[in-house]
mmCIF file of C-alpha atoms in Angstrom:
data_model
loop_
_atom_site.group_PDB
_atom_site.id
_atom_site.type_symbol
_atom_site.label_atom_id
_atom_site.label_comp_id
_atom_site.label_asym_id
_atom_site.label_seq_id
_atom_site.Cartn_x
_atom_site.Cartn_y
_atom_site.Cartn_z
ATOM 1 C CA SER G 1 10.930 -8.310 41.668
ATOM 2 C CA GLN G 2 13.831 -8.988 39.371
ATOM 3 C CA CYS G 3 16.371 -6.282 38.620
ATOM 4 C CA SER G 4 14.997 -3.782 36.099
ATOM 5 C CA GLU G 5 18.164 -4.100 33.986
ATOM 6 C CA ALA G 6 19.537 -7.340 32.558
ATOM 7 C CA CYS G 7 22.992 -5.823 32.150
ATOM 8 C CA GLY G 8 24.269 -3.198 34.586
ATOM 9 C CA ARG G 9 22.682 -1.164 37.404
ATOM 10 C CA GLY G 10 18.937 -1.108 37.931
ATOM 11 C CA LYS G 11 16.204 -1.198 40.600
ATOM 12 C CA ARG G 12 14.238 -3.966 42.219
ATOM 13 C CA SER G 13 11.257 -3.724 44.541
ATOM 14 C CA ARG G 14 8.969 -5.789 46.703
ATOM 15 C CA LYS G 15 5.562 -5.265 48.258
ATOM 16 C CA ARG G 16 3.978 -6.742 51.381
ATOM 17 C CA PHE G 17 0.352 -6.991 52.496
ATOM 18 C CA TYR G 18 -1.303 -7.043 55.912
ATOM 19 C CA ILE G 19 -2.840 -10.371 56.855
ATOM 20 C CA SER G 20 -5.716 -8.874 58.800
ATOM 21 C CA SER G 21 -8.210 -6.405 57.414
ATOM 22 C CA ASN G 22 -8.099 -4.436 60.720
ATOM 23 C CA THR G 23 -5.055 -2.269 59.842
ATOM 24 C CA GLY G 24 -6.016 1.112 61.347
ATOM 25 C CA ALA G 25 -3.188 1.077 63.919
ATOM 26 C CA CYS G 26 -0.540 -0.330 61.549
ATOM 27 C CA SER G 27 2.235 1.925 60.258
ATOM 28 C CA GLU G 28 4.652 -0.489 58.597
ATOM 29 C CA ASN G 29 6.031 0.453 55.183
ATOM 30 C CA LEU G 30 4.691 -2.171 52.792
ATOM 31 C CA PHE G 31 6.794 -1.201 49.734
ATOM 32 C CA GLN G 32 10.560 -1.596 49.571
ATOM 33 C CA SER G 33 12.914 -0.622 46.724
ATOM 34 C CA GLU G 34 16.671 -1.025 46.328
ATOM 35 C CA ASP G 35 19.446 -0.689 43.761
ATOM 36 C CA CYS G 36 20.674 -3.835 42.023
ATOM 37 C CA GLU G 37 23.277 -4.956 39.508
ATOM 38 C CA GLU G 38 22.733 -7.709 36.977
ATOM 39 C CA TYR G 39 25.164 -9.003 34.375
ATOM 40 C CA SER G 40 23.503 -12.191 33.126
ATOM 41 C CA GLY G 41 22.004 -10.317 30.161
ATOM 42 C CA CYS G 42 25.251 -8.719 29.065
ATOM 43 C CA VAL G 43 26.607 -9.717 25.684
ATOM 44 C CA SER G 44 30.331 -9.755 25.166
ATOM 45 C CA PRO G 45 31.586 -7.883 22.094
ATOM 46 C CA ALA G 46 32.984 -11.130 20.649
ATOM 47 C CA SER G 47 29.516 -12.689 20.477
ATOM 48 C CA LEU G 48 27.892 -9.754 18.660
ATOM 49 C CA PRO G 49 27.429 -10.192 14.926
ATOM 50 C CA SER G 50 29.687 -8.067 12.808
ATOM 51 C CA PRO G 51 27.904 -5.138 11.180
ATOM 52 C CA GLN G 52 26.833 -5.812 7.630
ATOM 53 C CA ARG G 53 26.602 -3.167 4.998
ATOM 54 C CA ARG G 54 22.992 -2.836 3.999
ATOM 55 C CA THR G 55 22.512 -3.304 0.314
ATOM 56 C CA ARG G 56 19.625 -1.483 -1.291
ATOM 57 C CA LYS G 57 17.411 -3.409 -3.570
ATOM 58 C CA ARG G 58 16.864 -1.738 -6.877
ATOM 59 C CA LYS G 59 13.626 0.248 -6.827
ATOM 60 C CA GLY G 60 13.088 0.794 -10.484
ATOM 61 C CA PRO G 61 12.620 1.758 -13.037
ATOM 62 C CA TYR G 62 12.281 -1.931 -13.758
ATOM 63 C CA ARG G 63 12.715 -3.589 -17.127
ATOM 64 C CA LYS G 64 9.817 -5.235 -18.922
ATOM 65 C CA GLU G 65 11.401 -8.666 -18.209
ATOM 66 C CA ASP G 66 11.639 -8.161 -14.419
ATOM 67 C CA PRO G 67 9.156 -10.172 -12.297
ATOM 68 C CA GLN G 68 7.854 -6.919 -10.765
ATOM 69 C CA CYS G 69 6.587 -5.986 -14.242
ATOM 70 C CA ALA G 70 4.818 -9.228 -15.162
ATOM 71 C CA VAL G 71 1.277 -8.524 -16.381
ATOM 72 C CA ALA G 72 -1.949 -10.476 -16.837
ATOM 73 C CA GLU G 73 -3.785 -10.836 -20.148
ATOM 74 C CA TRP G 74 -5.593 -7.860 -21.684
ATOM 75 C CA SER G 75 -9.264 -7.376 -20.824
ATOM 76 C CA ASP G 76 -11.851 -7.277 -23.599
ATOM 77 C CA TRP G 77 -12.297 -3.932 -25.334
ATOM 78 C CA SER G 78 -14.854 -1.662 -23.703
ATOM 79 C CA PRO G 79 -17.868 -0.517 -25.714
ATOM 80 C CA CYS G 80 -17.303 2.622 -27.756
ATOM 81 C CA SER G 81 -17.555 5.762 -25.611
ATOM 82 C CA VAL G 82 -20.253 7.181 -27.917
ATOM 83 C CA SER G 83 -23.185 5.599 -29.706
ATOM 84 C CA CYS G 84 -22.937 8.058 -32.570
ATOM 85 C CA GLY G 85 -19.914 9.708 -34.147
ATOM 86 C CA GLN G 86 -16.223 9.558 -33.196
ATOM 87 C CA GLY G 87 -15.265 8.048 -29.805
ATOM 88 C CA TYR G 88 -12.834 5.644 -28.225
ATOM 89 C CA LYS G 89 -12.709 2.275 -26.507
ATOM 90 C CA ILE G 90 -10.190 0.987 -23.960
ATOM 91 C CA ARG G 91 -8.830 -2.237 -22.560
ATOM 92 C CA THR G 92 -6.754 -2.815 -19.435
ATOM 93 C CA ARG G 93 -4.506 -5.308 -17.704
ATOM 94 C CA VAL G 94 -2.934 -5.528 -14.254
ATOM 95 C CA PHE G 95 0.427 -6.459 -12.752
ATOM 96 C CA THR G 96 0.530 -10.037 -11.464
ATOM 97 C CA LEU G 97 2.491 -8.977 -8.344
ATOM 98 C CA SER G 98 -0.092 -6.897 -6.553
ATOM 99 C CA PHE G 99 1.984 -4.516 -4.421
ATOM 100 C CA VAL G 100 5.404 -3.210 -5.364
ATOM 101 C CA PRO G 101 6.005 0.251 -3.859
ATOM 102 C CA ASN G 102 6.750 3.040 -6.358
ATOM 103 C CA ARG G 103 6.786 0.610 -9.278
ATOM 104 C CA VAL G 104 7.856 2.052 -12.628
ATOM 105 C CA CYS G 105 8.170 -0.433 -15.481
ATOM 106 C CA GLU G 106 9.802 0.767 -18.672
ATOM 107 C CA GLY G 107 7.896 -0.232 -21.789
ATOM 108 C CA VAL G 108 4.917 -1.739 -19.944
ATOM 109 C CA ARG G 109 1.446 -0.322 -20.583
ATOM 110 C CA LEU G 110 -1.581 -1.168 -18.463
ATOM 111 C CA THR G 111 -4.154 0.551 -20.673
ATOM 112 C CA GLU G 112 -4.692 0.830 -24.416
ATOM 113 C CA LYS G 113 -7.002 3.270 -26.155
ATOM 114 C CA GLN G 114 -8.368 2.853 -29.660
ATOM 115 C CA ASP G 115 -10.525 5.156 -31.782
ATOM 116 C CA CYS G 116 -13.976 3.960 -32.782
ATOM 117 C CA ARG G 117 -16.699 5.458 -34.936
ATOM 118 C CA SER G 118 -20.401 4.827 -35.288
ATOM 119 C CA ASP G 119 -22.274 6.224 -38.258
ATOM 120 C CA SER G 120 -25.714 5.213 -37.014
ATOM 121 C CA CYS G 121 -26.632 8.666 -35.749
ATOM 122 C CA PRO G 122 -30.411 9.144 -35.506
ATOM 123 C CA TRP G 123 -30.339 12.801 -36.599
ATOM 124 C CA THR G 124 -28.537 12.265 -39.924
ATOM 125 C CA SER G 125 -31.833 11.274 -41.546
ATOM 126 C CA TYR G 126 -33.415 14.534 -40.302
ATOM 127 C CA TYR G 127 -31.760 16.516 -43.083
ATOM 128 C CA GLU G 128 -33.075 14.187 -45.753
ATOM 129 C CA TYR G 129 -36.655 15.353 -45.195
ATOM 130 C CA ASP G 130 -38.124 18.461 -46.755
ATOM 131 C CA GLN G 131 -38.018 21.448 -44.489
ATOM 132 C CA PRO G 132 -41.519 22.586 -43.527
ATOM 133 C CA SER G 133 -42.466 25.946 -44.869
ATOM 134 C CA TYR G 134 -44.031 28.294 -42.388
ATOM 135 C CA GLY G 135 -46.506 30.984 -43.312
ATOM 136 C CA LYS G 136 -47.167 29.617 -46.801
ATOM 137 C CA SER G 137 -50.595 28.325 -47.761
#
């Protein structure tokens, strides 16, 4: 085999096989291993790239104008949360860039909530009727 190291000291090995299947009396060592040195994979210091200082990309909070904070149009308003009385309805929108880790966008809302009221309560007419009188004849 080739030397186990491309640059410096390593090991190389080879294996042999018997030609005949009748090997009961054979005692030859079929595996051989030796030390080796290889320098073809060594890189001289002059050819290495010079280290670059890693600059961190800003990870928020982002401004409303940044592309990470671009949003789609608002959805339609949901139905009112109640069919009678005071409730709320909501609408939503999403970011157009789907995955930005730990995204915080200043001044950008993804949900809006609005109060709603329905006066068509079925039991309001109950009190308009005369109360039955019990025990009177």
